Every structure is written in structure tokens, then in C-alpha cells.
Tab-separated table of C-alpha atoms and ligand atoms in Angstrom:
chain	number	residue	atom	x	y	z
A	1	MET	CA	-1.738	9.922	26.514
A	2	ASN	CA	-0.203	7.341	29.077
A	3	VAL	CA	1.656	5.230	26.533
A	4	SER	CA	2.622	2.706	29.151
A	5	ALA	CA	-1.057	1.706	29.651
A	6	ASN	CA	-0.487	0.301	25.515
A	7	ILE	CA	1.960	-2.449	27.122
A	8	SER	CA	1.264	-5.484	24.848
A	9	THR	CA	2.680	-8.930	24.869
A	10	SER	CA	2.447	-9.374	21.109
A	11	LEU	CA	4.752	-6.142	21.008
A	12	ALA	CA	7.422	-7.545	22.841
A	13	ALA	CA	8.450	-9.552	20.144
A	14	LYS	CA	8.734	-6.475	17.505
A	15	THR	CA	11.874	-4.318	16.219
A	16	VAL	CA	11.318	-0.327	15.138
A	17	LEU	CA	13.793	0.626	13.839
A	18	LEU	CA	13.921	4.533	14.225
A	19	GLY	CA	15.401	6.530	11.358
A	20	VAL	CA	16.883	10.090	12.967
A	21	THR	CA	17.555	12.938	10.367
A	22	GLY	CA	19.412	16.428	10.389
A	23	CYS	CA	16.753	18.535	12.121
A	24	VAL	CA	16.362	20.518	15.336
A	25	ALA	CA	13.354	18.368	16.123
A	26	ALA	CA	15.672	15.388	16.272
A	27	TYR	CA	16.140	15.819	20.181
A	28	LYS	CA	12.928	14.641	20.396
A	29	SER	CA	13.768	11.278	18.723
A	30	ALA	CA	15.257	10.229	21.916
A	31	GLU	CA	11.916	10.749	24.096
A	32	ILE	CA	9.996	8.915	21.036
A	33	VAL	CA	12.742	5.781	22.012
A	34	ARG	CA	11.565	5.905	25.643
A	35	GLY	CA	7.936	6.007	24.687
A	36	LEU	CA	8.393	2.629	22.055
A	37	GLN	CA	10.393	1.319	24.741
A	38	LYS	CA	7.871	1.648	27.472
A	39	ALA	CA	5.302	-0.276	25.387
A	40	GLY	CA	7.699	-3.233	25.307
A	41	VAL	CA	9.058	-2.344	21.567
A	42	ARG	CA	12.618	-2.846	21.067
A	43	VAL	CA	13.889	-0.330	19.229
A	44	LYS	CA	17.278	0.387	16.970
A	45	VAL	CA	18.897	3.346	15.586
A	46	VAL	CA	19.893	4.367	12.484
A	47	MET	CA	20.469	8.063	11.846
A	48	THR	CA	22.170	9.935	9.072
A	49	GLU	CA	25.726	12.320	9.859
A	50	HIS	CA	23.396	15.510	9.450
A	51	ALA	CA	21.612	14.208	12.761
A	52	GLY	CA	24.437	13.661	14.612
A	53	GLU	CA	24.970	17.473	14.261
A	54	PHE	CA	22.030	17.747	16.407
A	55	ILE	CA	21.788	14.781	18.690
A	56	GLY	CA	24.474	12.202	19.437
A	57	ALA	CA	24.895	8.940	18.740
A	58	THR	CA	26.104	7.811	22.127
A	59	THR	CA	22.669	9.124	22.985
A	60	PHE	CA	20.858	6.451	21.552
A	61	ARG	CA	23.473	4.144	22.256
A	62	ALA	CA	22.657	4.457	26.070
A	63	LEU	CA	18.962	4.437	25.454
A	64	THR	CA	18.863	1.709	23.390
A	65	ARG	CA	21.313	-0.327	24.766
A	66	GLU	CA	22.111	-1.264	20.938
A	67	PRO	CA	24.636	-0.189	18.430
A	68	VAL	CA	23.617	2.764	16.400
A	69	ALA	CA	24.212	3.062	12.725
A	70	MET	CA	25.287	6.556	11.496
A	71	ARG	CA	27.725	5.575	8.601
A	72	LEU	CA	27.749	2.992	5.850
A	73	PHE	CA	30.930	1.094	6.475
A	74	ASP	CA	31.259	1.777	10.460
A	75	GLU	CA	30.022	-1.957	11.907
A	76	PRO	CA	33.550	-3.776	11.332
A	77	GLY	CA	31.595	-7.288	12.573
A	78	ASP	CA	28.921	-6.694	9.725
A	79	ALA	CA	29.946	-5.582	6.428
A	80	ILE	CA	26.638	-5.484	4.976
A	81	HIS	CA	25.077	-3.263	7.983
A	82	HIS	CA	21.889	-1.614	6.052
A	83	ILE	CA	20.799	-5.156	5.082
A	84	SER	CA	20.674	-6.686	8.220
A	85	LEU	CA	19.115	-3.553	9.735
A	86	ALA	CA	16.233	-3.604	6.793
A	87	LYS	CA	15.466	-7.569	7.566
A	88	GLU	CA	15.666	-6.658	11.271
A	89	ALA	CA	12.704	-4.157	11.304
A	90	ASP	CA	9.385	-4.568	11.522
A	91	LEU	CA	8.795	-1.575	11.159
A	92	PHE	CA	10.849	1.411	10.122
A	93	LEU	CA	9.842	4.896	11.359
A	94	ILE	CA	11.852	8.215	10.321
A	95	ALA	CA	10.942	11.079	12.956
A	96	PRO	CA	12.094	13.287	12.308
A	97	CYS	CA	12.055	13.102	8.794
A	98	THR	CA	13.564	16.042	6.663
A	99	ALA	CA	12.445	16.943	3.218
A	100	ASN	CA	15.968	15.903	1.575
A	101	VAL	CA	15.582	12.423	2.975
A	102	MET	CA	12.059	11.988	1.889
A	103	ALA	CA	13.227	13.120	-1.520
A	104	LYS	CA	15.816	10.443	-1.501
A	105	ILE	CA	13.524	7.768	-0.771
A	106	ALA	CA	10.950	9.010	-2.987
A	107	TRP	CA	13.212	9.005	-5.897
A	108	GLY	CA	15.756	5.704	-4.820
A	109	ILE	CA	18.502	7.362	-4.200
A	110	ALA	CA	20.819	5.509	-1.335
A	111	ASP	CA	23.574	7.855	-0.545
A	112	ASP	CA	23.906	6.805	3.276
A	113	ILE	CA	23.194	4.180	5.832
A	114	LEU	CA	19.771	5.566	6.399
A	115	THR	CA	18.700	5.585	2.868
A	116	THR	CA	20.378	2.587	1.796
A	117	THR	CA	18.590	0.596	4.472
A	118	ALA	CA	14.997	2.367	3.678
A	119	LEU	CA	15.448	1.301	0.370
A	120	ALA	CA	16.721	-2.416	0.885
A	121	THR	CA	13.591	-2.738	3.781
A	122	THR	CA	10.444	-4.639	3.064
A	123	ALA	CA	9.361	-3.352	6.466
A	124	PRO	CA	6.423	-0.799	6.687
A	125	LEU	CA	7.609	2.678	6.771
A	126	LEU	CA	6.100	5.408	8.698
A	127	ILE	CA	7.471	8.667	8.183
A	128	ALA	CA	6.894	11.572	10.591
A	129	PRO	CA	7.873	14.776	8.799
A	130	ALA	CA	9.799	18.023	10.507
A	131	MET	CA	11.156	21.021	8.572
A	132	ASN	CA	10.371	24.892	7.743
A	133	VAL	CA	7.123	25.760	6.218
A	134	GLY	CA	8.145	26.787	3.021
A	135	MET	CA	9.654	23.350	2.688
A	136	TYR	CA	6.452	21.590	3.433
A	137	GLU	CA	4.552	23.388	1.141
A	138	ASN	CA	6.982	23.150	-1.693
A	139	PRO	CA	5.656	21.430	-4.641
A	140	ALA	CA	8.638	19.365	-4.720
A	141	THR	CA	8.423	17.731	-1.071
A	142	VAL	CA	4.184	17.448	-1.929
A	143	GLU	CA	5.088	15.488	-4.926
A	144	ASN	CA	7.297	13.295	-3.249
A	145	MET	CA	4.749	12.884	-0.291
A	146	LYS	CA	2.177	11.831	-2.679
A	147	MET	CA	4.333	9.431	-4.287
A	148	LEU	CA	5.298	7.735	-1.317
A	149	ALA	CA	2.101	7.991	0.034
A	150	ASP	CA	0.932	5.885	-3.164
A	151	ARG	CA	3.542	3.521	-2.572
A	152	GLY	CA	1.911	2.079	0.948
A	153	VAL	CA	4.236	4.692	2.984
A	154	GLN	CA	2.106	6.247	6.138
A	155	PHE	CA	2.685	9.637	7.265
A	156	ILE	CA	2.232	11.186	10.427
A	157	GLU	CA	1.267	14.546	9.613
A	158	ALA	CA	2.949	17.645	10.725
A	159	ASP	CA	1.545	20.163	13.093
A	160	GLU	CA	1.362	23.862	12.920
A	161	GLY	CA	3.291	26.372	14.851
A	162	TYR	CA	6.133	28.359	15.504
A	163	LEU	CA	8.912	26.670	13.769
A	164	ALA	CA	12.417	26.954	15.008
A	165	CYS	CA	13.260	29.210	12.192
A	166	GLY	CA	11.048	31.762	13.653
A	167	ASP	CA	8.320	31.288	10.936
A	168	VAL	CA	4.838	30.334	11.875
A	169	GLY	CA	3.307	27.847	9.783
A	170	LYS	CA	3.107	23.677	8.810
A	171	GLY	CA	6.061	21.686	9.624
A	172	ARG	CA	6.350	21.168	13.339
A	173	LEU	CA	7.068	17.700	14.372
A	174	ALA	CA	3.961	15.956	15.559
A	175	GLU	CA	3.867	15.468	19.338
A	176	VAL	CA	5.789	12.836	20.510
A	177	ASP	CA	2.857	10.782	22.148
A	178	VAL	CA	0.975	11.118	18.697
A	179	ILE	CA	4.047	9.512	16.818
A	180	VAL	CA	4.753	6.817	19.575
A	181	ALA	CA	0.818	5.733	19.421
A	182	ARG	CA	0.844	5.782	15.657
A	183	THR	CA	3.736	3.628	15.577
A	184	LEU	CA	2.241	1.147	18.120
A	185	GLU	CA	-1.081	1.371	16.171
A	186	ALA	CA	0.733	0.419	13.116
A	187	LEU	CA	2.769	-2.502	14.682
A	188	GLU	CA	-0.592	-3.841	16.177
A	189	VAL	CA	-2.062	-4.061	12.804
A	190	THR	CA	0.755	-5.244	11.145
A	191	CYS	CA	0.091	-8.669	12.948
A	192	ASP	CA	-3.359	-10.037	11.910
A	193	LEU	CA	-2.461	-10.868	8.415
A	194	ALA	CA	1.017	-12.641	9.098
A	195	GLY	CA	1.522	-15.777	7.652
A	196	LYS	CA	-1.573	-15.474	4.848
A	197	ARG	CA	-1.228	-14.987	1.199
A	198	VAL	CA	-3.296	-12.628	-0.382
A	199	MET	CA	-3.747	-12.355	-4.207
A	200	ILE	CA	-5.199	-9.205	-5.875
A	201	THR	CA	-6.004	-8.631	-9.501
A	202	ALA	CA	-6.193	-5.280	-10.063
A	203	GLY	CA	-6.717	-2.181	-13.132
A	204	PRO	CA	-7.960	-3.067	-16.464
A	205	THR	CA	-7.403	-5.637	-19.080
A	206	VAL	CA	-6.311	-4.584	-22.357
A	207	GLU	CA	-7.764	-6.723	-25.611
A	208	ALA	CA	-5.682	-5.876	-28.275
A	209	ILE	CA	-7.673	-5.350	-32.243
A	210	ASP	CA	-4.196	-4.449	-33.822
A	211	PRO	CA	-0.716	-3.555	-32.328
A	212	VAL	CA	-2.171	-0.218	-32.007
A	213	ARG	CA	-5.829	-0.101	-31.109
A	214	CYS	CA	-7.415	-1.931	-28.410
A	215	ILE	CA	-10.438	-2.823	-26.118
A	216	THR	CA	-10.558	-1.725	-22.641
A	217	ASN	CA	-12.107	-0.754	-19.377
A	218	HIS	CA	-11.571	2.312	-17.147
A	219	SER	CA	-9.483	1.817	-14.225
A	220	SER	CA	-6.787	3.097	-12.639
A	221	GLY	CA	-6.646	0.144	-10.191
A	222	LYS	CA	-6.550	2.493	-7.105
A	223	MET	CA	-8.625	0.256	-5.110
A	224	GLY	CA	-6.847	-3.083	-5.768
A	225	TYR	CA	-3.532	-1.382	-4.986
A	226	ALA	CA	-4.913	-0.170	-1.742
A	227	LEU	CA	-6.054	-3.355	-0.952
A	228	ALA	CA	-2.307	-4.676	-1.359
A	229	GLY	CA	-0.492	-1.919	0.409
A	230	ALA	CA	-3.184	-2.500	3.520
A	231	ALA	CA	-2.580	-6.403	3.322
A	232	LEU	CA	1.046	-6.164	3.322
A	233	ARG	CA	0.789	-3.072	6.068
A	234	ARG	CA	-0.695	-6.293	8.296
A	235	GLY	CA	1.709	-9.021	7.439
A	236	ALA	CA	0.360	-10.767	4.341
A	237	GLN	CA	2.473	-11.936	1.515
A	238	VAL	CA	1.005	-9.977	-1.445
A	239	THR	CA	0.618	-10.720	-5.061
A	240	ILE	CA	-1.050	-8.086	-7.361
A	241	LEU	CA	-1.993	-9.578	-10.908
A	242	SER	CA	-1.930	-6.335	-12.471
A	243	GLY	CA	-3.427	-4.875	-15.995
A	244	PRO	CA	-1.564	-1.682	-16.977
A	245	VAL	CA	-2.179	1.175	-14.547
A	246	SER	CA	-0.083	4.295	-13.540
A	247	VAL	CA	-0.471	3.908	-9.600
A	248	SER	CA	2.872	1.982	-7.542
A	249	ALA	CA	2.774	-1.112	-5.418
A	250	ALA	CA	3.648	-0.550	-1.625
A	251	GLN	CA	7.600	-1.990	-1.672
A	252	GLY	CA	7.429	-5.587	-0.873
A	253	VAL	CA	4.139	-6.102	-3.075
A	254	THR	CA	4.698	-8.607	-5.761
A	255	VAL	CA	3.731	-7.405	-8.863
A	256	VAL	CA	2.900	-9.538	-11.838
A	257	PRO	CA	2.053	-7.134	-15.115
A	258	VAL	CA	-0.621	-8.473	-17.388
A	259	THR	CA	-2.217	-7.272	-20.463
A	260	SER	CA	-5.051	-9.321	-21.500
A	261	ALA	CA	-8.066	-11.254	-19.742
A	262	SER	CA	-6.663	-14.269	-20.315
A	263	ASP	CA	-3.198	-13.453	-19.480
A	264	MET	CA	-4.921	-12.404	-15.848
A	265	LEU	CA	-6.557	-15.876	-15.685
A	266	GLU	CA	-2.973	-17.644	-16.378
A	267	ALA	CA	-1.428	-15.576	-13.618
A	268	ALA	CA	-4.132	-15.968	-11.304
A	269	ARG	CA	-4.093	-19.205	-11.368
A	270	ALA	CA	-0.781	-19.577	-10.678
A	271	CYS	CA	-1.306	-18.038	-7.213
A	272	PHE	CA	-4.790	-19.091	-6.412
A	273	GLY	CA	-3.736	-22.453	-4.808
A	274	GLU	CA	-1.625	-20.618	-2.376
A	275	ALA	CA	-3.925	-17.907	-1.375
A	276	ASP	CA	-5.899	-17.180	1.724
A	277	ILE	CA	-7.679	-14.279	0.712
A	278	ALA	CA	-7.960	-13.689	-3.178
A	279	ILE	CA	-9.661	-10.423	-4.420
A	280	PHE	CA	-10.970	-9.859	-7.733
A	281	ALA	CA	-10.523	-5.740	-7.936
A	282	ALA	CA	-9.421	-6.085	-11.580
A	283	ALA	CA	-11.894	-4.303	-14.267
A	284	VAL	CA	-11.503	-7.418	-16.671
A	285	CYS	CA	-13.093	-7.150	-19.916
A	286	ASP	CA	-15.990	-9.300	-20.812
A	287	MET	CA	-15.315	-9.400	-24.554
A	288	ARG	CA	-11.849	-9.729	-26.693
A	289	PRO	CA	-11.632	-9.318	-30.461
A	290	VAL	CA	-11.827	-12.790	-31.886
A	291	ALA	CA	-8.674	-12.468	-33.523
A	292	SER	CA	-5.611	-9.515	-33.045
A	293	ALA	CA	-4.191	-8.311	-36.377
A	294	THR	CA	-0.533	-8.652	-36.247
A	295	SER	CA	-0.222	-5.288	-38.639
A	296	LYS	CA	-2.211	-2.277	-38.047
A	297	LEU	CA	-5.408	-2.526	-39.922
A	298	LYS	CA	-5.638	0.134	-42.709
A	299	LYS	CA	-9.181	2.683	-42.665
A	300	GLU	CA	-8.715	2.648	-46.658
A	301	THR	CA	-8.243	-1.297	-46.970
A	302	ALA	CA	-9.594	-2.839	-43.995
A	303	GLY	CA	-12.312	-0.255	-43.193
A	304	GLU	CA	-14.792	-3.468	-43.051
A	305	SER	CA	-13.071	-5.038	-40.163
A	306	LEU	CA	-12.302	-2.077	-38.058
A	307	ARG	CA	-16.326	-1.075	-38.378
A	308	THR	CA	-17.273	-4.367	-37.188
A	309	ILE	CA	-14.981	-6.001	-34.853
A	310	GLU	CA	-15.955	-9.504	-34.264
A	311	LEU	CA	-15.812	-10.501	-30.486
A	312	VAL	CA	-15.624	-13.832	-28.304
A	313	GLU	CA	-16.407	-13.658	-24.459
A	314	ASN	CA	-13.577	-13.271	-22.215
A	315	PRO	CA	-13.336	-15.885	-19.321
A	316	ASP	CA	-14.655	-14.919	-16.330
A	317	ILE	CA	-11.530	-14.969	-13.753
A	318	LEU	CA	-13.294	-14.750	-10.643
A	319	ALA	CA	-15.912	-17.014	-11.312
A	320	THR	CA	-13.367	-19.856	-12.969
A	321	LEU	CA	-10.980	-19.625	-9.867
A	322	ALA	CA	-14.164	-19.443	-7.078
A	323	ALA	CA	-15.316	-22.623	-8.505
A	324	GLU	CA	-12.190	-24.445	-7.575
A	325	LYS	CA	-11.956	-22.558	-4.539
A	326	GLN	CA	-10.505	-24.918	-1.367
A	327	LYS	CA	-12.151	-25.200	2.454
A	328	GLY	CA	-9.624	-22.347	3.995
A	329	GLN	CA	-10.023	-20.345	1.161
A	330	VAL	CA	-11.844	-16.783	1.037
A	331	VAL	CA	-12.987	-15.063	-2.521
A	332	VAL	CA	-13.555	-11.525	-2.645
A	333	GLY	CA	-15.377	-10.092	-5.621
A	334	PHE	CA	-16.600	-6.533	-6.722
A	335	ALA	CA	-19.487	-5.359	-8.388
A	336	ALA	CA	-19.149	-1.657	-10.171
A	337	GLU	CA	-22.429	-0.998	-11.125
A	338	THR	CA	-24.352	1.990	-12.875
A	339	ASP	CA	-27.996	0.886	-11.684
A	340	GLU	CA	-29.443	-1.697	-8.895
A	341	VAL	CA	-26.110	-1.973	-7.086
A	342	LEU	CA	-27.233	-3.881	-4.382
A	343	ALA	CA	-29.264	-6.411	-6.220
A	344	ASN	CA	-26.681	-6.654	-8.456
A	345	GLY	CA	-24.559	-7.457	-6.335
A	346	LYS	CA	-26.014	-9.891	-4.272
A	347	LYS	CA	-26.546	-11.821	-7.328
A	348	LYS	CA	-22.718	-11.457	-8.107
A	349	LEU	CA	-22.271	-13.494	-4.830
A	350	ALA	CA	-24.488	-15.873	-5.919
A	351	SER	CA	-23.661	-16.385	-9.638
A	352	LYS	CA	-19.856	-15.853	-9.036
A	353	LYS	CA	-19.405	-18.015	-5.995
A	354	ALA	CA	-18.039	-15.430	-3.934
A	355	ASP	CA	-17.681	-14.980	-0.001
A	356	LEU	CA	-17.872	-11.108	0.043
A	357	ILE	CA	-18.848	-9.028	-3.069
A	358	VAL	CA	-17.707	-5.263	-2.557
A	359	ALA	CA	-20.704	-3.224	-4.926
A	360	ASN	CA	-20.339	0.321	-5.189
A	361	HIS	CA	-21.724	2.811	-8.098
A	362	VAL	CA	-19.923	4.022	-11.145
A	363	GLY	CA	-20.310	6.301	-13.903
A	364	ASN	CA	-20.865	10.001	-14.191
A	365	GLY	CA	-17.688	10.657	-12.419
A	366	ILE	CA	-18.266	8.809	-9.762
A	367	GLY	CA	-15.682	5.672	-8.842
A	368	PHE	CA	-13.258	5.397	-11.326
A	369	GLY	CA	-9.435	7.014	-10.580
A	370	GLN	CA	-11.048	8.546	-7.403
A	371	ASP	CA	-9.355	8.390	-3.964
A	372	ALA	CA	-12.842	7.716	-2.190
A	373	ASN	CA	-15.114	5.390	-2.621
A	374	LYS	CA	-18.994	4.517	-1.040
A	375	ALA	CA	-19.584	0.897	-0.895
A	376	TRP	CA	-21.967	-2.019	0.514
A	377	LEU	CA	-19.906	-5.351	1.391
A	378	ILE	CA	-22.779	-8.122	0.586
A	379	LYS	CA	-21.878	-11.405	2.313
A	380	ALA	CA	-24.327	-14.465	2.223
A	381	ASN	CA	-26.652	-13.367	5.009
A	382	GLU	CA	-25.078	-10.014	5.736
A	383	VAL	CA	-25.224	-6.342	4.175
A	384	ILE	CA	-22.889	-3.867	5.656
A	385	ASP	CA	-23.368	-0.444	4.183
A	386	VAL	CA	-19.886	1.427	4.339
A	387	PRO	CA	-19.730	5.284	4.100
A	388	GLU	CA	-17.651	7.229	1.444
A	389	MET	CA	-14.151	7.220	2.664
A	390	PRO	CA	-10.557	7.033	1.336
A	391	LYS	CA	-9.883	3.823	-0.345
A	392	ASP	CA	-7.014	2.982	1.793
A	393	ASP	CA	-9.178	2.777	4.619
A	394	LEU	CA	-12.027	0.727	2.684
A	395	ALA	CA	-9.157	-1.462	1.948
A	396	ASP	CA	-8.747	-2.271	5.673
A	397	ILE	CA	-12.583	-2.765	6.312
A	398	ILE	CA	-12.759	-5.290	3.377
A	399	LEU	CA	-9.624	-7.302	4.983
A	400	ASN	CA	-11.395	-7.056	8.262
A	401	HIS	CA	-14.062	-8.999	6.997
A	402	ALA	CA	-12.262	-11.109	4.655
A	403	LEU	CA	-10.501	-12.371	7.339
A	404	GLU	CA	-13.433	-13.053	9.836
A	405	LEU	CA	-14.605	-15.340	7.245
A	406	LEU	CA	-11.268	-17.230	6.590
B	501	C5P	O1	-19.397	-9.660	-13.781
B	501	C5P	P1	-18.731	-8.238	-13.700
B	501	C5P	O2	-17.605	-7.684	-14.419
B	501	C5P	O3	-19.578	-7.189	-13.440
B	501	C5P	O4	-18.259	-8.766	-12.323
B	501	C5P	C1	-16.942	-7.788	-11.119
B	501	C5P	C2	-16.373	-9.285	-10.515
B	501	C5P	O5	-15.736	-10.064	-11.409
B	501	C5P	C3	-15.171	-8.165	-10.267
B	501	C5P	O6	-14.734	-8.888	-9.197
B	501	C5P	C4	-14.082	-8.585	-11.645
B	501	C5P	O7	-13.077	-8.475	-10.792
B	501	C5P	C5	-14.384	-9.679	-11.452
B	501	C5P	N1	-14.624	-10.177	-12.847
B	501	C5P	C6	-13.302	-11.198	-13.577
B	501	C5P	N2	-13.468	-11.751	-14.579
B	501	C5P	C7	-14.112	-11.726	-15.688
B	501	C5P	C8	-15.055	-10.355	-15.077
B	501	C5P	C9	-15.152	-10.325	-13.995
B	501	C5P	O8	-12.890	-11.544	-12.449
B	501	C5P	N3	-14.120	-11.842	-17.272
């Protein structure tokens, strides 16, 4: 692949912070610097002291013509160097990344200049791991990678082949051309939502019956959080109004935790006015108990109130806020249906005054909690049939259409 063909004026103003860790493949980082520079990108290097055992800071200093950070306190003119590096980066690429550094980032350990910068930055993080196959496949590494991916960190998968230690298997640093191309791709998409505010409702709402019992809906929050991660990567300022979920948001997303539909409406109203794109992905309970008891209702004495819980309708957050929509705002809703997905989705587009409805099948193990989804995107005069794909990819397609409507 000829990376110089990718030179783009929009990339000229971008800074990639390249993190280099202690691994035999560290020498390839010099080629990564050159590949990115050929595309017009400014590269700064931050390396661990262990990386210094494999490649010298002088090499990177000569290639980048920038200071190279290796120790937390070695920049006399910049007492908090990790913070200035963190802020300067449009993208933080760590290539090669060892299992150790990945584990530290996953757990928030910041004990050197590289991991401290990783903890401080709000720039998208792109990791190209390289290590022995045993380390790559170790459940601890697999868990750490999953944890980071759930938070929106992107990975450039290691290749299979001969490893420096003589073993054969997965763990070789991906090819330099692939790393450069993926980095440029990540930088390009970073731009199209720059300056835009995106708000997303996500997860279930929980309506209290008493302090121990509740009414709720099935929802893992994965779709809403995938949308948040994708919008963030594309440069938006993102706020999630989230019911209780176990997924984590990408670093840099503002999360407002809420419980009930009324809380969610209040929190959503507070950011709707400022939002360019408002996405309503939450599984909001349609009803809530008329009253929530302050103490646990006892089966023996309050059996009747438990057997017959009187319900009242919750506000429709999407419909309420879409009715207040101003010019220049785009509203996206979801329709999770067991039957007549398209027909019901079309009805919702009109009844809720949304600009776009993402309709999908749910029930019988489909939809909820899964990493992939099959959907139809319904607009006023167009229906797009989107094949089943990971929620992260679907998120980008939804954002493409929302952006087009803006
Ligand atoms: O009416 P239904 O619940 O199927 O509509 C789904 C869409 O409406 C979703 O986008 C959901 O987040 C939103 N909704 C809402 N408030 C409600 C009910 C649904 O925002 N009370």
C-alpha cells in the first residue's frame, strides 16, 4: 500500500501521539513515524523506559524533530508534561503495545509517562498489541482487551506467524502499512462530528415499587454506548443519559446516571436544547407505579398492594423533546419490535416526530444484550435495510444518516 497517496490537507493539522512500549517490535515504530509523516501528520513520541532497551529516544527525536517523552519528570520546561501531551493529541496510537501496558491502561494504573498520558487524554486510543502467543491468549490479556474495547478503545489485531521468541502463533505486531492506514482512517473520521454535540439516552429505566422491588425493561445499553463511542471518535462532544447498565462509556463521554423515566426526561431536557443530534436509544418503561412505598411492602400485610400494583403512564421522552425540536437539530429514535417491525417503525417516525427511526426485531433471544444487530433505518421517504453487523459498525451507519439529515 502506498501511504503517500493518502496525503490529505485535513490531516496536516493533526497530531498523533505515538506510544512505544518495551517489545522487540519497537524498532518498527520508527517506520510507523515515517508512514504517518508521509501522510502529512505531525507525530510526537512517548515511550516507556523498557522501550528504551529496544530503540533509542534519539532515533525518534531525529525522525520527529520533536522532544521525546520517556520519564515522568524529564521535561524541565513542562512540569506536567503528561497533561500537555494528553491535550495535544488528536489520536493516541500505542504501537507496539505490550500486555503489561495494556493491563495498566485497562485498570487505570499510571506509573510512567506513557500510562499517565493514556489516563489523562480524552483523545481516541488506538492500540496495536505485540507479544508472545501465550501472553496474547492469556485470559487476563483477553479480558483486558475486551474491557478496553467496551470503553471505545480501538485495536489493530496482531498477526499470526513466527514470533521473536521462536514460537509460532498470534502476537506479531500488525504490518506497518496496516497500522499507518488504520491510524489515518481513525484520524479522518475524527473530523466529521467535530464541534457537534450529541446526546444519547441509553439503558433501561427502573421504576421503584418499594425500596427492593422495581419494574424495568431488558436493555444492556450496548447500542447507546456504541453510539456514544462512535460519536466521540468522530469528534463530537457526547453526553449519555443512562439507566443502570454494566457497560462502560468510552473515556471522554459525559455520563449522567439516571434511574426512572422522570429522571431521564429531566436530565435529557437539560442537554436537548444544546444538542445537534439527539438519539433516544433507552428502553424506557412505559408505566410506573402510582406511588412508590418508602419501606418494603410485606407479603403478609401488604399482599393486596403487591398483587395489584396501580400504574400510571410515564412521559414519552422522545416524543416530548422532539416536539420542542428546533431547526438544525436531528432526532433519532429506536423501535424495538417483536412483530411488524417496519410498519411499527414507520408509525413511530410520524407519531414521535423523529427524523430517523432505527427499527429492529427483539424477543426470543434476538436483540437484547448482543454485540450485533440487524436493523432498518426509517426516514420520511426512505427505508434502508442494514444487514446484521456489530453494534459499533451499526452506530457509525446511524451517525452517517443523522449527519446527512443535519
Ligand atoms: O413507544 P416505544 O417505546 O416503542 O418507542 C421507542 C422509542 O421511544 C425509543 O427511541 C425510546 O427510547 C423512546 N421512548 C422514550 N420514552 C418513553 C418510551 C419510549 O423516549 N417513555
